[in-house]
Amino acid sequence: MSDFLMPSLGADMERGKLVEWLVKPGSEVKKGDVIAIVETHKGAFEVDIFEEGVISELCAGEGQEVPVGGVLARLMPSNSVPAIVPPPGPMAPTAVVKAPEVALAAPPSPGAPSASAKSPTVAQKVSSISPASRARAKVTPAAGRRAAELEIDPYTLKGTGIYGSVTIADVERASASQVSREASARPTRPGRGFDPLQMRQAIAAAMSRSKREIPHYYLTTTIDMGPSLSWLETFNTERPPDQRLLPATLFLKATALALREVPQFNGFWENGRFRPGSGIHIGWAVSLRGGGLIAPAVHDVDTMTLSELMSALRDLVARARGGGLRSSEMTNPSFTVTSLGERGADSVIGVIYPPQVATLGFGRIAVRPWVIDDKVTARPIVVSSLAADHRASDGHAGGLFLAAVDRLLQEPVKL
Amino acid sequence: MTKAEIRQLALDILSGIAPETDPSAIAGHEDIREALDIDSMDFLNFVIALHQRTEIEIPEADYPKLFTLDGVVAYLSQ
């Protein structure tokens, strides 16, 4: 018997609202299954489970607010005869357990693969989710807000946006047709898009804590992107658009391999000491349309091919913006990367997301004068900037880390 | 596909990528990346969707021709 707890979806989360259960007592679950939808100030998340077994009891009712670490459900091994307890009403009491700020949703079972094992591809992960929950994952934040205003459940609509996401237009159309059919006595659910004001406050809280507690130090290195970009051009020429790579995938993979070499930047500062990350799970900063920022994790980046990484990034960015991020992507990033993209500024000096100990930023790739063999020549260059926690590391290690990122980007074929 | 259909297709895809905007308000010569604040991932999704819906090959080197709505219509109606 084990307890399934309300996960901490970031340092700034104190509680979450259980919006919907996708399992019931007696449901068999396996690692990676999405079992519930939880809403926080950053929007709605799919809560996935890290254990196998049978749900024996749902301890929180739909609509109930549960503190981080509070028991959501109880789980029994699948070979034992389950003693099934009926689900509670909305006012059922909840055990309050103090959980560490960043913890896995549930501890991995002894038989679970180690963090260094190859993670399933995105397609495999997606296919393990029921069609119902996959369909509900695709509502744009703007559509979610409009739907809440119009008291429409956007998750019942057919989406016409990219990846089949439900857009504002879909919501407006549904509203128009709903008005004509006024018989619908169906109770409405809360909107699941994020609230920009609450998101702002969440970012304010996390970043204030970072600047108050973390003694940051900063290092930058300018990197010649010539070899990486020519390799990318050749790679992309032979492929249809949906198999092409963006430079971001090279940044991410080079960062992951550099973290393997200099592991003291991959992990957490907790209770006055450094705790190494259990794998290289890199938070990827995604700016949200309408304001706000979220940095969900790509898991085990060091073990992925560039193509796998590109699919994972496309999937992650689409879900970050359209809804459907999973709790496992929010609980355990052990490092964060920000890439400003082709229209961004020259460089970004980051603010560390606590309790992580470092963050790496990449500016816009731009053609600039560069010296090779004593001759000035035009090259595409990028400024990489490390912000790191001086309690956990010193500048010397930071310099080694940036040098490793630079070296890895000079040999893209090995990434 | 007629030019009007191509334009409508592009607008439909863009309103899925930037749902809170009204792409039909963009002038034909405006840079859609700036007008709609879309990043390189969004732009790649735009190209993928155009390719899938029209089955026209779009090499990476031709991306700059697709930075405006007029450019998209001209490129895909060739």
Coordinates of C-alpha atoms in Angstrom, one line a residue, chain A residues 5-412:
Chain A
L5 CA 0.5 12.7 -2.9
M6 CA -0.3 16.1 -4.4
P7 CA 3.0 16.8 -6.3
S8 CA 4.8 20.1 -6.0
L9 CA 4.7 21.6 -9.5
G10 CA 7.3 24.2 -8.8
A11 CA 8.9 26.0 -5.8
D12 CA 6.0 28.5 -5.7
M13 CA 3.2 26.0 -5.3
E14 CA 1.6 25.6 -1.9
R15 CA -1.6 23.8 -2.9
G16 CA -3.5 22.6 -5.9
K17 CA -7.1 22.0 -6.8
L18 CA -8.1 18.5 -7.8
V19 CA -10.2 19.2 -10.9
E20 CA -11.0 15.7 -12.1
W21 CA -10.2 12.1 -11.5
L22 CA -9.4 10.0 -14.6
V23 CA -9.3 6.8 -12.6
K24 CA -11.6 5.2 -10.0
P25 CA -11.2 2.7 -7.2
G26 CA -10.2 -0.5 -8.8
S27 CA -8.5 1.1 -11.8
E28 CA -5.2 -0.6 -12.7
V29 CA -2.4 2.0 -13.3
K30 CA 1.1 1.7 -14.6
K31 CA 4.1 4.1 -14.6
G32 CA 3.4 7.2 -16.7
D33 CA -0.4 6.9 -16.7
V34 CA -2.3 10.2 -16.2
I35 CA -4.6 9.7 -13.3
A36 CA -6.0 13.2 -12.5
I37 CA -6.1 16.8 -13.6
V38 CA -4.8 19.3 -11.0
E39 CA -5.2 23.1 -11.4
T40 CA -2.6 25.6 -10.0
H41 CA -2.0 29.2 -10.6
K42 CA 0.0 28.1 -13.7
G43 CA -3.0 26.4 -15.2
A44 CA -4.1 22.8 -15.4
F45 CA -1.7 19.8 -15.3
E46 CA -2.1 16.1 -16.0
V47 CA -0.9 14.3 -13.0
D48 CA 1.0 11.1 -13.9
I49 CA 1.9 8.3 -11.6
F50 CA 5.3 6.6 -11.1
E51 CA 4.1 3.3 -9.7
E52 CA 2.2 0.3 -10.9
G53 CA -0.8 -1.1 -9.0
V54 CA -4.5 -0.8 -8.4
I55 CA -6.1 2.4 -7.0
S56 CA -7.7 1.3 -3.8
E57 CA -9.0 4.7 -2.6
L58 CA -9.5 8.2 -3.8
C59 CA -8.8 10.4 -0.8
A60 CA -9.6 13.8 -2.4
G61 CA -12.9 14.8 -4.0
E62 CA -13.2 16.7 -7.3
G63 CA -13.1 20.4 -6.7
Q64 CA -11.1 20.0 -3.5
E65 CA -8.0 22.0 -2.7
V66 CA -5.2 19.9 -1.4
P67 CA -1.8 21.1 0.0
V68 CA 1.4 19.9 -1.6
G69 CA 2.2 16.5 0.0
G70 CA -1.5 15.9 0.9
V71 CA -2.7 12.3 0.0
L72 CA -4.7 12.2 -3.2
A73 CA -5.1 8.4 -3.5
R74 CA -4.0 5.1 -2.1
L75 CA -2.5 2.4 -4.3
M76 CA -2.1 -1.3 -3.7
P77 CA 0.1 -3.8 -5.6
S78 CA -1.8 -5.2 -8.5
N79 CA -1.5 -8.8 -7.4
S80 CA -3.2 -8.3 -4.0
V81 CA -7.0 -8.3 -3.6
P82 CA -7.9 -4.7 -3.4
A83 CA -10.0 -3.4 -0.5
I84 CA -11.8 -0.7 -2.4
V85 CA -13.1 2.3 -0.6
P86 CA -15.7 4.5 -2.2
P87 CA -14.6 8.0 -3.2
P88 CA -15.3 10.8 -0.7
G89 CA -17.5 13.8 -1.1
P90 CA -16.0 17.2 -1.8
M91 CA -15.6 18.0 1.9
A92 CA -13.7 14.8 2.9
P93 CA -10.8 15.5 5.2
T94 CA -7.3 15.2 3.8
A95 CA -4.1 14.3 5.6
V96 CA -1.6 17.1 5.5
V97 CA 1.9 15.8 5.1
K98 CA 4.9 18.1 4.7
A99 CA 6.6 17.1 1.6
P100 CA 10.0 18.3 0.3
E101 CA 9.5 21.2 -2.1
V102 CA 10.7 19.2 -5.1
A103 CA 9.9 15.5 -5.0
L104 CA 8.8 13.0 -7.4
A105 CA 5.0 12.5 -7.5
A106 CA 5.6 9.2 -5.8
P107 CA 8.9 7.4 -5.1
P108 CA 9.9 5.0 -7.8
S109 CA 9.2 1.4 -7.1
P110 CA 12.2 -0.9 -6.6
G111 CA 11.7 -2.4 -10.0
A112 CA 11.5 0.9 -11.8
P113 CA 14.2 1.5 -14.3
S114 CA 17.1 3.8 -13.2
A115 CA 17.2 7.4 -14.3
S116 CA 20.0 6.6 -16.7
A117 CA 17.8 4.1 -18.6
K118 CA 16.6 5.3 -21.9
S119 CA 13.3 7.2 -21.5
P120 CA 10.4 6.2 -23.7
T121 CA 9.9 8.4 -26.8
V122 CA 7.3 11.0 -26.8
A123 CA 5.1 9.0 -29.1
Q124 CA 5.2 6.1 -26.6
K125 CA 4.5 8.4 -23.7
V126 CA 1.6 9.9 -25.5
S127 CA 0.2 6.6 -26.6
S128 CA 0.1 5.4 -23.0
I129 CA -2.5 8.1 -22.2
S130 CA -6.1 7.3 -22.8
P131 CA -7.7 8.9 -25.8
A132 CA -10.0 10.8 -23.5
S133 CA -7.3 12.6 -21.6
R134 CA -5.3 13.2 -24.8
A135 CA -8.3 14.9 -26.4
R136 CA -8.7 17.1 -23.3
A137 CA -5.1 18.2 -23.4
K138 CA -5.6 20.6 -26.3
V139 CA -7.2 23.9 -25.3
T140 CA -5.3 27.1 -25.9
P141 CA -5.0 29.3 -22.8
A142 CA -6.9 32.1 -24.5
A143 CA -9.7 29.7 -25.5
G144 CA -9.7 28.4 -21.9
R145 CA -10.2 31.9 -20.5
R146 CA -13.0 32.7 -23.1
A147 CA -14.7 29.4 -22.3
A148 CA -14.7 30.2 -18.6
E149 CA -16.3 33.6 -19.3
L150 CA -18.9 31.9 -21.5
E151 CA -19.3 29.0 -19.0
I152 CA -18.5 26.5 -21.7
D153 CA -16.5 23.3 -21.1
P154 CA -13.9 23.7 -23.8
Y155 CA -12.8 20.1 -23.4
T156 CA -16.0 18.8 -25.0
L157 CA -15.4 20.8 -28.2
K158 CA -13.8 19.7 -31.4
G159 CA -10.7 21.8 -32.0
T160 CA -9.8 23.3 -35.4
G161 CA -6.5 24.8 -34.3
I162 CA -3.0 23.4 -34.9
Y163 CA -2.7 19.9 -33.5
G164 CA -6.5 19.9 -33.2
S165 CA -6.3 22.4 -30.3
V166 CA -9.5 24.2 -29.3
T167 CA -9.2 27.9 -30.2
I168 CA -11.2 31.0 -29.3
A169 CA -13.1 30.6 -32.6
D170 CA -14.2 27.1 -31.6
V171 CA -15.4 28.4 -28.2
E172 CA -17.3 31.3 -29.8
R173 CA -19.0 28.9 -32.3
A174 CA -19.9 26.5 -29.5
S175 CA -21.3 29.4 -27.5
A176 CA -23.4 30.6 -30.4
S177 CA -24.9 27.1 -30.9
Q178 CA -25.3 26.6 -27.2
V179 CA -27.5 29.7 -26.9
S180 CA -29.8 28.3 -29.5
R181 CA -30.1 25.0 -27.6
E182 CA -30.7 26.4 -24.2
A183 CA -31.8 23.1 -22.7
S184 CA -28.2 22.3 -21.7
A185 CA -28.5 22.0 -17.9
R186 CA -25.0 20.5 -17.7
P187 CA -23.0 21.9 -14.8
T188 CA -20.0 24.0 -16.0
R189 CA -16.5 23.3 -14.9
P190 CA -13.9 26.0 -14.1
G191 CA -11.8 27.2 -17.0
R192 CA -8.5 25.4 -17.2
G193 CA -6.3 28.0 -18.8
F194 CA -3.9 29.9 -16.6
D195 CA -4.8 33.2 -15.1
P196 CA -2.2 35.8 -16.2
L197 CA -2.4 37.7 -12.9
Q198 CA -1.9 34.6 -10.8
M199 CA 0.9 33.5 -13.2
R200 CA 2.6 36.9 -12.7
Q201 CA 2.4 36.5 -8.9
A202 CA 3.8 32.9 -9.1
I203 CA 6.8 34.2 -11.1
A204 CA 7.2 37.1 -8.8
A205 CA 7.3 34.8 -5.7
A206 CA 9.8 32.3 -7.2
M207 CA 12.1 35.0 -8.7
S208 CA 12.0 37.1 -5.5
R209 CA 13.0 34.0 -3.5
S210 CA 15.8 33.3 -5.9
K211 CA 17.3 36.8 -5.7
R212 CA 16.8 36.9 -1.9
E213 CA 18.3 33.5 -1.2
I214 CA 20.7 32.6 -4.0
P215 CA 24.1 34.2 -4.3
H216 CA 24.3 34.2 -8.1
Y217 CA 27.5 34.5 -10.0
Y218 CA 27.6 34.8 -13.8
L219 CA 29.9 33.7 -16.6
T220 CA 29.5 34.1 -20.4
T221 CA 31.2 32.5 -23.3
T222 CA 30.8 33.4 -27.0
I223 CA 30.5 30.4 -29.2
D224 CA 31.2 30.0 -32.9
M225 CA 28.0 28.3 -34.3
G226 CA 29.5 27.8 -37.8
P227 CA 30.1 24.0 -37.5
S228 CA 26.7 23.4 -35.8
L229 CA 24.7 25.5 -38.4
S230 CA 26.4 23.9 -41.4
W231 CA 25.8 20.4 -40.0
L232 CA 22.1 21.4 -39.3
E233 CA 21.7 22.7 -42.8
T234 CA 22.8 19.5 -44.4
F235 CA 20.7 17.4 -42.0
N236 CA 17.6 19.5 -42.7
T237 CA 18.0 19.6 -46.5
E238 CA 17.3 15.9 -46.8
R239 CA 14.2 15.9 -44.6
P240 CA 10.6 17.0 -44.7
P241 CA 9.7 19.9 -42.4
D242 CA 8.3 17.8 -39.6
Q243 CA 11.7 16.0 -39.2
R244 CA 13.9 19.1 -39.3
L245 CA 15.8 20.3 -36.3
L246 CA 16.1 23.7 -34.7
P247 CA 19.4 25.0 -33.3
A248 CA 17.6 24.7 -29.9
T249 CA 18.0 20.9 -30.0
L250 CA 21.8 21.3 -30.3
F251 CA 21.9 23.7 -27.4
L252 CA 19.9 21.4 -25.2
K253 CA 21.9 18.2 -26.1
A254 CA 25.3 20.0 -25.7
T255 CA 24.1 21.3 -22.3
A256 CA 23.1 17.8 -21.2
L257 CA 26.4 16.3 -22.2
A258 CA 28.3 19.1 -20.4
L259 CA 26.2 18.5 -17.3
R260 CA 27.4 14.9 -17.4
E261 CA 31.0 16.1 -17.4
V262 CA 30.4 18.8 -14.7
P263 CA 27.5 17.3 -12.6
Q264 CA 27.7 19.8 -9.8
F265 CA 25.4 22.1 -11.8
N266 CA 22.7 19.4 -12.2
G267 CA 20.6 19.2 -9.0
F268 CA 19.2 21.1 -6.1
W269 CA 20.2 23.2 -3.1
E270 CA 18.3 21.8 -0.1
N271 CA 18.7 22.1 3.6
G272 CA 22.1 23.8 3.3
R273 CA 23.6 21.3 0.9
F274 CA 23.7 20.2 -2.7
R275 CA 21.6 17.2 -3.8
P276 CA 22.5 15.8 -7.2
G277 CA 19.7 15.3 -9.7
S278 CA 18.6 11.7 -10.3
G279 CA 19.0 12.2 -14.1
I280 CA 19.6 15.0 -16.5
H281 CA 16.1 16.5 -16.6
I282 CA 16.3 20.0 -18.2
G283 CA 13.6 22.6 -17.7
W284 CA 13.0 24.3 -21.0
A285 CA 11.8 27.9 -20.6
V286 CA 8.7 28.5 -22.8
S287 CA 7.1 31.9 -23.0
L288 CA 3.4 31.8 -23.0
R289 CA 1.2 33.8 -25.4
G290 CA -0.5 36.5 -23.4
G291 CA 2.3 36.7 -20.9
G292 CA 4.0 34.4 -18.5
L293 CA 6.7 31.8 -18.5
I294 CA 6.9 28.1 -17.7
A295 CA 9.8 25.7 -17.7
P296 CA 8.7 22.1 -17.9
A297 CA 11.3 19.4 -18.0
V298 CA 12.6 17.2 -20.9
H299 CA 13.6 14.0 -19.1
D300 CA 17.0 12.3 -19.6
V301 CA 18.1 14.7 -22.3
D302 CA 21.6 13.2 -22.3
T303 CA 20.2 9.8 -23.6
M304 CA 18.1 11.2 -26.4
T305 CA 19.0 11.5 -30.1
L306 CA 18.6 14.9 -31.6
S307 CA 15.5 13.8 -33.5
E308 CA 13.9 12.5 -30.4
L309 CA 14.8 15.7 -28.6
M310 CA 13.2 17.8 -31.4
S311 CA 9.9 15.8 -31.2
A312 CA 10.0 16.1 -27.4
L313 CA 10.5 19.9 -27.6
R314 CA 7.7 20.4 -30.2
D315 CA 5.4 18.3 -28.1
L316 CA 6.4 20.1 -24.9
V317 CA 6.0 23.6 -26.3
A318 CA 2.6 22.7 -27.8
R319 CA 1.4 21.4 -24.5
A320 CA 2.9 24.2 -22.5
R321 CA 0.9 26.7 -24.6
G322 CA -2.2 24.6 -25.3
G323 CA -2.6 22.8 -22.0
G324 CA -1.7 19.2 -21.1
L325 CA 1.6 19.4 -19.2
R326 CA 2.2 16.5 -16.9
S327 CA 3.1 16.8 -13.2
S328 CA 6.3 14.8 -13.8
E329 CA 7.4 17.5 -16.1
M330 CA 7.0 20.2 -13.5
T331 CA 8.3 18.4 -10.4
N332 CA 11.8 17.5 -11.2
P333 CA 13.8 19.7 -13.6
S334 CA 17.3 19.8 -12.2
F335 CA 18.6 22.6 -14.5
T336 CA 17.0 25.2 -16.8
V337 CA 17.9 26.3 -20.3
T338 CA 16.6 29.5 -21.9
S339 CA 17.0 30.1 -25.6
L340 CA 15.9 33.5 -26.9
G341 CA 15.5 32.3 -30.5
E342 CA 16.0 34.1 -33.7
R343 CA 14.3 37.4 -32.9
G344 CA 15.6 37.7 -29.3
A345 CA 18.3 39.8 -27.7
D346 CA 22.1 39.0 -27.9
S347 CA 22.3 37.4 -24.5
V348 CA 20.3 36.5 -21.4
I349 CA 21.7 36.6 -17.9
G350 CA 19.3 34.3 -16.1
V351 CA 17.7 34.1 -12.7
I352 CA 18.0 30.6 -11.1
Y353 CA 14.7 28.8 -10.5
P354 CA 15.0 27.6 -6.9
P355 CA 15.9 25.0 -5.6
Q356 CA 18.0 24.4 -8.8
V357 CA 21.6 25.6 -8.7
A358 CA 22.2 26.9 -12.2
T359 CA 20.6 28.1 -15.4
L360 CA 22.1 28.5 -18.9
G361 CA 20.9 31.1 -21.4
F362 CA 21.5 31.3 -25.1
G363 CA 21.0 34.6 -27.0
R364 CA 20.1 35.0 -30.7
I365 CA 22.5 33.5 -33.2
A366 CA 23.9 36.5 -35.2
V367 CA 26.6 36.9 -37.8
R368 CA 29.5 38.9 -36.2
P369 CA 33.2 39.5 -36.8
W370 CA 35.3 36.6 -35.5
V371 CA 39.0 35.9 -35.5
I372 CA 40.3 32.6 -37.0
D373 CA 44.0 32.1 -37.6
D374 CA 44.6 35.9 -37.0
K375 CA 42.1 36.8 -39.7
V376 CA 38.8 38.6 -39.1
T377 CA 35.9 36.7 -40.7
A378 CA 32.1 36.8 -40.5
R379 CA 30.7 33.9 -38.4
P380 CA 27.4 33.0 -36.8
I381 CA 28.0 33.4 -33.1
V382 CA 25.9 32.9 -30.0
V383 CA 26.5 34.2 -26.4
S384 CA 26.0 31.5 -23.8
S385 CA 25.5 32.7 -20.2
L386 CA 25.7 30.7 -17.0
A387 CA 24.0 31.9 -13.8
A388 CA 25.0 29.7 -10.9
D389 CA 24.6 29.4 -7.2
H390 CA 27.8 30.3 -5.4
R391 CA 26.8 28.1 -2.4
A392 CA 27.0 25.1 -4.7
S393 CA 29.8 25.8 -7.1
D394 CA 32.6 28.2 -7.9
G395 CA 33.5 30.1 -11.0
H396 CA 36.2 27.7 -12.0
A397 CA 33.7 24.9 -12.3
G398 CA 31.4 27.2 -14.2
G399 CA 34.2 28.0 -16.7
L400 CA 34.8 24.3 -17.3
F401 CA 31.1 23.8 -17.9
L402 CA 30.8 26.6 -20.4
A403 CA 34.0 25.3 -22.1
A404 CA 32.4 21.9 -22.4
V405 CA 29.3 23.3 -24.0
D406 CA 31.4 25.3 -26.5
R407 CA 33.5 22.2 -27.3
L408 CA 30.5 20.0 -27.8
L409 CA 28.9 22.5 -30.2
Q410 CA 32.0 22.4 -32.4
E411 CA 31.4 18.7 -33.1
P412 CA 27.7 18.5 -33.8

